[in-house]
Amino acid sequence: YGSVQILNGIDLTVNKGEFVTIFGPNGCGKSTFLKVLFGLATHEQGIVTHNVTDVCGWRSDRLVKRGIADVTQVDNVFPSLSVRENLQMGGIQLSSKILAERITEALDMFGDLKFRMNDLGASLSGGERQMLAISRALISNPSFLLLDEPTNHLDFATIDWLERRVLSFPGAVLFITHDRALLTKLASRIIEIDRGKLVSYPGDYRRFV
């Protein structure tokens, strides 16, 4: 950002079926790393590949069509679009019939959104925005899911649903969280970032508990 280099030589591979959690102190570069992967932040050098294809510089809508979905920690909905339009953005590559079916499935999971379909994203509470962002990401049926603190503002019942949904996810997941219990419960692998560098691939989760 400006003259400040946030990330320094991170080399990471996430395999199909893996749930990789990123852990580290505030400001260490976790969110920036996910933004680079999804094309929301620029990088000076290096490559980002998805199934051996270089996806550097791809627009977000093109990444979604390829099977990559992202739930950012903040600014994760389109504030000027309605809830319905936000959900439709998650399925821009789908037929109208399949999109309608997946929106119905999303509303079955997050019933609170049913009554807000015509409301603007800007009018939603923090929890409702999280539900909407997660729903939009899952509607695309991605093979690679990027989640940045997705449990923020959610109640316990919704967090429990999200845990079960992510555990059954057939693709790859890269997940940022400060919740140590969630981290050790869900992760198949934990990586640590500190001051923009990958500092460890810990095999012993007890150090995080």
CSV table of C-alpha atoms in Angstrom, one decimal:
chain,number,residue,atom,x,y,z
A,1,TYR,CA,0.0,0.0,0.0
A,2,GLY,CA,1.8,3.1,-1.2
A,3,SER,CA,5.5,2.6,-0.4
A,4,VAL,CA,4.8,0.0,2.2
A,5,GLN,CA,5.3,-3.6,1.3
A,6,ILE,CA,2.8,-5.7,3.2
A,7,LEU,CA,3.6,-9.3,2.0
A,8,ASN,CA,7.1,-10.7,1.6
A,9,GLY,CA,7.7,-13.9,-0.3
A,10,ILE,CA,4.7,-16.0,0.7
A,11,ASP,CA,4.7,-19.4,-1.0
A,12,LEU,CA,1.6,-21.5,-0.3
A,13,THR,CA,-0.3,-24.3,-2.0
A,14,VAL,CA,-3.8,-25.3,-0.9
A,15,ASN,CA,-5.0,-28.7,-2.2
A,16,LYS,CA,-8.5,-29.9,-3.0
A,17,GLY,CA,-10.2,-31.1,0.2
A,18,GLU,CA,-7.9,-29.1,2.5
A,19,PHE,CA,-9.2,-26.6,5.1
A,20,VAL,CA,-6.2,-24.3,5.6
A,21,THR,CA,-6.4,-21.7,8.3
A,22,ILE,CA,-4.4,-18.5,8.4
A,23,PHE,CA,-3.5,-17.3,11.9
A,24,GLY,CA,-1.5,-14.3,13.1
A,25,PRO,CA,-1.7,-10.9,14.9
A,26,ASN,CA,-3.7,-8.0,13.6
A,27,GLY,CA,-2.0,-6.1,10.8
A,28,CYS,CA,0.3,-9.0,9.9
A,29,GLY,CA,-1.0,-9.2,6.3
A,30,LYS,CA,-3.6,-12.0,6.5
A,31,SER,CA,-6.4,-10.0,4.8
A,32,THR,CA,-4.1,-8.5,2.3
A,33,PHE,CA,-3.0,-12.0,1.3
A,34,LEU,CA,-6.6,-13.0,0.5
A,35,LYS,CA,-7.2,-9.8,-1.4
A,36,VAL,CA,-4.2,-10.5,-3.6
A,37,LEU,CA,-5.5,-14.0,-4.3
A,38,PHE,CA,-8.9,-12.6,-5.4
A,39,GLY,CA,-7.5,-9.7,-7.3
A,40,LEU,CA,-8.6,-7.0,-4.9
A,41,ALA,CA,-5.0,-5.9,-4.1
A,42,THR,CA,-2.0,-5.5,-6.4
A,43,HIS,CA,1.3,-7.2,-5.9
A,44,GLU,CA,4.8,-6.4,-7.2
A,45,GLN,CA,5.9,-9.8,-8.3
A,46,GLY,CA,5.0,-13.5,-8.1
A,47,ILE,CA,2.1,-15.5,-9.5
A,48,VAL,CA,-1.3,-16.8,-8.3
A,49,THR,CA,-2.4,-20.0,-10.0
A,50,HIS,CA,-5.6,-22.0,-9.8
A,51,ASN,CA,-5.5,-25.5,-11.2
A,52,VAL,CA,-2.2,-24.6,-13.0
A,53,THR,CA,-3.7,-21.6,-14.7
A,54,ASP,CA,-2.2,-18.2,-13.9
A,55,VAL,CA,-5.1,-16.0,-12.7
A,56,CYS,CA,-3.0,-12.9,-11.8
A,57,GLY,CA,-4.9,-9.7,-12.8
A,58,TRP,CA,-8.2,-11.4,-13.4
A,59,ARG,CA,-11.3,-9.5,-12.5
A,60,SER,CA,-13.4,-10.7,-9.6
A,61,ASP,CA,-16.4,-11.7,-11.8
A,62,ARG,CA,-14.0,-13.8,-14.0
A,63,LEU,CA,-12.6,-15.5,-10.9
A,64,VAL,CA,-16.1,-16.3,-9.7
A,65,LYS,CA,-16.9,-17.9,-13.0
A,66,ARG,CA,-13.8,-20.0,-12.7
A,67,GLY,CA,-14.9,-21.3,-9.3
A,68,ILE,CA,-13.2,-19.0,-6.8
A,69,ALA,CA,-15.4,-17.2,-4.2
A,70,ASP,CA,-14.4,-14.7,-1.6
A,71,VAL,CA,-16.0,-13.4,1.6
A,72,THR,CA,-14.1,-10.4,2.8
A,73,GLN,CA,-14.1,-9.2,6.4
A,74,VAL,CA,-15.5,-5.7,5.6
A,75,ASP,CA,-17.3,-4.2,2.6
A,76,ASN,CA,-18.5,-7.7,1.7
A,77,VAL,CA,-21.8,-6.7,0.1
A,78,PHE,CA,-22.8,-4.3,-2.6
A,79,PRO,CA,-24.4,-1.5,-0.5
A,80,SER,CA,-26.3,0.1,-3.4
A,81,LEU,CA,-27.9,-3.2,-4.6
A,82,SER,CA,-30.8,-5.0,-2.9
A,83,VAL,CA,-30.4,-8.3,-1.1
A,84,ARG,CA,-31.9,-10.1,-4.1
A,85,GLU,CA,-29.5,-8.3,-6.5
A,86,ASN,CA,-26.5,-9.2,-4.2
A,87,LEU,CA,-27.5,-12.8,-4.3
A,88,GLN,CA,-27.9,-12.7,-8.1
A,89,MET,CA,-24.3,-11.4,-8.4
A,90,GLY,CA,-23.1,-14.6,-6.9
A,91,GLY,CA,-24.6,-16.6,-9.8
A,92,ILE,CA,-23.8,-14.5,-12.8
A,93,GLN,CA,-22.5,-17.6,-14.6
A,94,LEU,CA,-25.6,-19.7,-13.9
A,95,SER,CA,-28.8,-20.2,-15.8
A,96,SER,CA,-31.8,-18.4,-14.4
A,97,LYS,CA,-33.4,-21.6,-13.2
A,98,ILE,CA,-30.4,-22.9,-11.3
A,99,LEU,CA,-29.8,-19.4,-9.9
A,100,ALA,CA,-33.3,-19.2,-8.6
A,101,GLU,CA,-32.9,-22.7,-7.0
A,102,ARG,CA,-29.7,-21.7,-5.2
A,103,ILE,CA,-31.2,-18.4,-4.0
A,104,THR,CA,-34.1,-20.4,-2.5
A,105,GLU,CA,-31.5,-22.7,-0.8
A,106,ALA,CA,-29.7,-19.7,0.6
A,107,LEU,CA,-32.9,-18.3,2.0
A,108,ASP,CA,-33.7,-21.6,3.6
A,109,MET,CA,-30.3,-21.4,5.4
A,110,PHE,CA,-30.6,-17.8,6.3
A,111,GLY,CA,-34.2,-17.2,6.9
A,112,ASP,CA,-33.7,-13.6,8.2
A,113,LEU,CA,-32.8,-12.6,4.6
A,114,LYS,CA,-36.2,-13.6,3.3
A,115,PHE,CA,-37.8,-10.5,4.7
A,116,ARG,CA,-35.1,-8.2,3.4
A,117,MET,CA,-35.0,-9.2,-0.2
A,118,ASN,CA,-35.9,-5.7,-1.5
A,119,ASP,CA,-33.8,-3.8,1.0
A,120,LEU,CA,-30.5,-2.3,0.1
A,121,GLY,CA,-27.3,-4.0,1.3
A,122,ALA,CA,-26.4,-0.7,3.1
A,123,SER,CA,-29.4,-1.1,5.4
A,124,LEU,CA,-28.4,-4.5,6.7
A,125,SER,CA,-27.0,-5.2,10.2
A,126,GLY,CA,-23.5,-6.6,10.5
A,127,GLY,CA,-24.8,-10.1,11.0
A,128,GLU,CA,-27.2,-9.8,8.0
A,129,ARG,CA,-24.3,-8.6,5.8
A,130,GLN,CA,-22.3,-11.7,6.8
A,131,MET,CA,-25.2,-14.0,6.0
A,132,LEU,CA,-25.6,-12.3,2.6
A,133,ALA,CA,-21.9,-12.4,1.8
A,134,ILE,CA,-21.6,-16.1,2.7
A,135,SER,CA,-24.8,-16.9,0.7
A,136,ARG,CA,-23.6,-15.1,-2.4
A,137,ALA,CA,-20.3,-16.9,-2.2
A,138,LEU,CA,-21.9,-20.4,-1.9
A,139,ILE,CA,-24.4,-19.7,-4.7
A,140,SER,CA,-21.6,-19.9,-7.2
A,141,ASN,CA,-20.8,-23.4,-6.0
A,142,PRO,CA,-17.1,-22.6,-5.9
A,143,SER,CA,-14.2,-25.1,-5.8
A,144,PHE,CA,-12.0,-22.7,-3.9
A,145,LEU,CA,-13.5,-20.6,-1.0
A,146,LEU,CA,-11.7,-17.7,0.6
A,147,LEU,CA,-13.1,-16.7,4.0
A,148,ASP,CA,-11.9,-13.7,6.1
A,149,GLU,CA,-13.3,-13.8,9.6
A,150,PRO,CA,-16.8,-15.0,8.4
A,151,THR,CA,-18.1,-15.7,11.9
A,152,ASN,CA,-18.0,-12.0,12.8
A,153,HIS,CA,-21.5,-10.7,14.0
A,154,LEU,CA,-23.1,-14.2,13.7
A,155,ASP,CA,-25.0,-15.9,16.5
A,156,PHE,CA,-24.1,-19.3,17.8
A,157,ALA,CA,-26.7,-21.2,15.8
A,158,THR,CA,-25.5,-19.6,12.5
A,159,ILE,CA,-21.8,-20.2,13.4
A,160,ASP,CA,-22.7,-23.9,14.1
A,161,TRP,CA,-24.4,-24.1,10.7
A,162,LEU,CA,-21.3,-22.5,9.0
A,163,GLU,CA,-19.0,-25.0,10.7
A,164,ARG,CA,-21.0,-28.0,9.4
A,165,ARG,CA,-21.3,-26.5,5.9
A,166,VAL,CA,-17.6,-25.7,5.6
A,167,LEU,CA,-16.6,-29.2,7.0
A,168,SER,CA,-18.7,-30.8,4.2
A,169,PHE,CA,-17.3,-28.5,1.5
A,170,PRO,CA,-15.8,-30.7,-1.2
A,171,GLY,CA,-13.3,-28.1,-2.5
A,172,ALA,CA,-10.5,-26.2,-0.9
A,173,VAL,CA,-10.9,-23.6,1.8
A,174,LEU,CA,-8.6,-20.8,2.9
A,175,PHE,CA,-9.9,-19.4,6.2
A,176,ILE,CA,-8.8,-16.4,8.4
A,177,THR,CA,-9.9,-16.5,12.0
A,178,HIS,CA,-9.0,-15.2,15.5
A,179,ASP,CA,-11.2,-17.8,17.1
A,180,ARG,CA,-8.7,-20.4,18.4
A,181,ALA,CA,-11.4,-23.0,19.2
A,182,LEU,CA,-12.7,-22.7,15.6
A,183,LEU,CA,-9.2,-22.8,14.2
A,184,THR,CA,-8.3,-26.1,15.9
A,185,LYS,CA,-11.7,-27.6,15.3
A,186,LEU,CA,-11.9,-27.1,11.5
A,187,ALA,CA,-8.4,-26.8,10.2
A,188,SER,CA,-6.6,-29.6,8.4
A,189,ARG,CA,-3.6,-27.4,8.3
A,190,ILE,CA,-2.7,-24.1,10.1
A,191,ILE,CA,-0.3,-21.6,8.8
A,192,GLU,CA,1.0,-18.5,10.6
A,193,ILE,CA,1.8,-15.1,9.1
A,194,ASP,CA,3.7,-12.5,11.0
A,195,ARG,CA,4.8,-9.1,9.5
A,196,GLY,CA,3.9,-10.2,6.0
A,197,LYS,CA,5.9,-13.5,6.1
A,198,LEU,CA,5.0,-17.1,6.4
A,199,VAL,CA,6.7,-18.0,9.6
A,200,SER,CA,5.6,-21.6,10.3
A,201,TYR,CA,3.7,-24.7,9.2
A,202,PRO,CA,2.9,-25.9,12.7
A,203,GLY,CA,1.9,-29.6,13.0
A,204,ASP,CA,1.2,-29.3,16.7
A,205,TYR,CA,-2.1,-27.4,17.2
A,206,ARG,CA,-1.6,-27.2,21.0
A,207,ARG,CA,0.6,-24.1,20.6
A,208,PHE,CA,-2.5,-22.2,19.3
A,209,VAL,CA,-4.9,-23.3,22.2
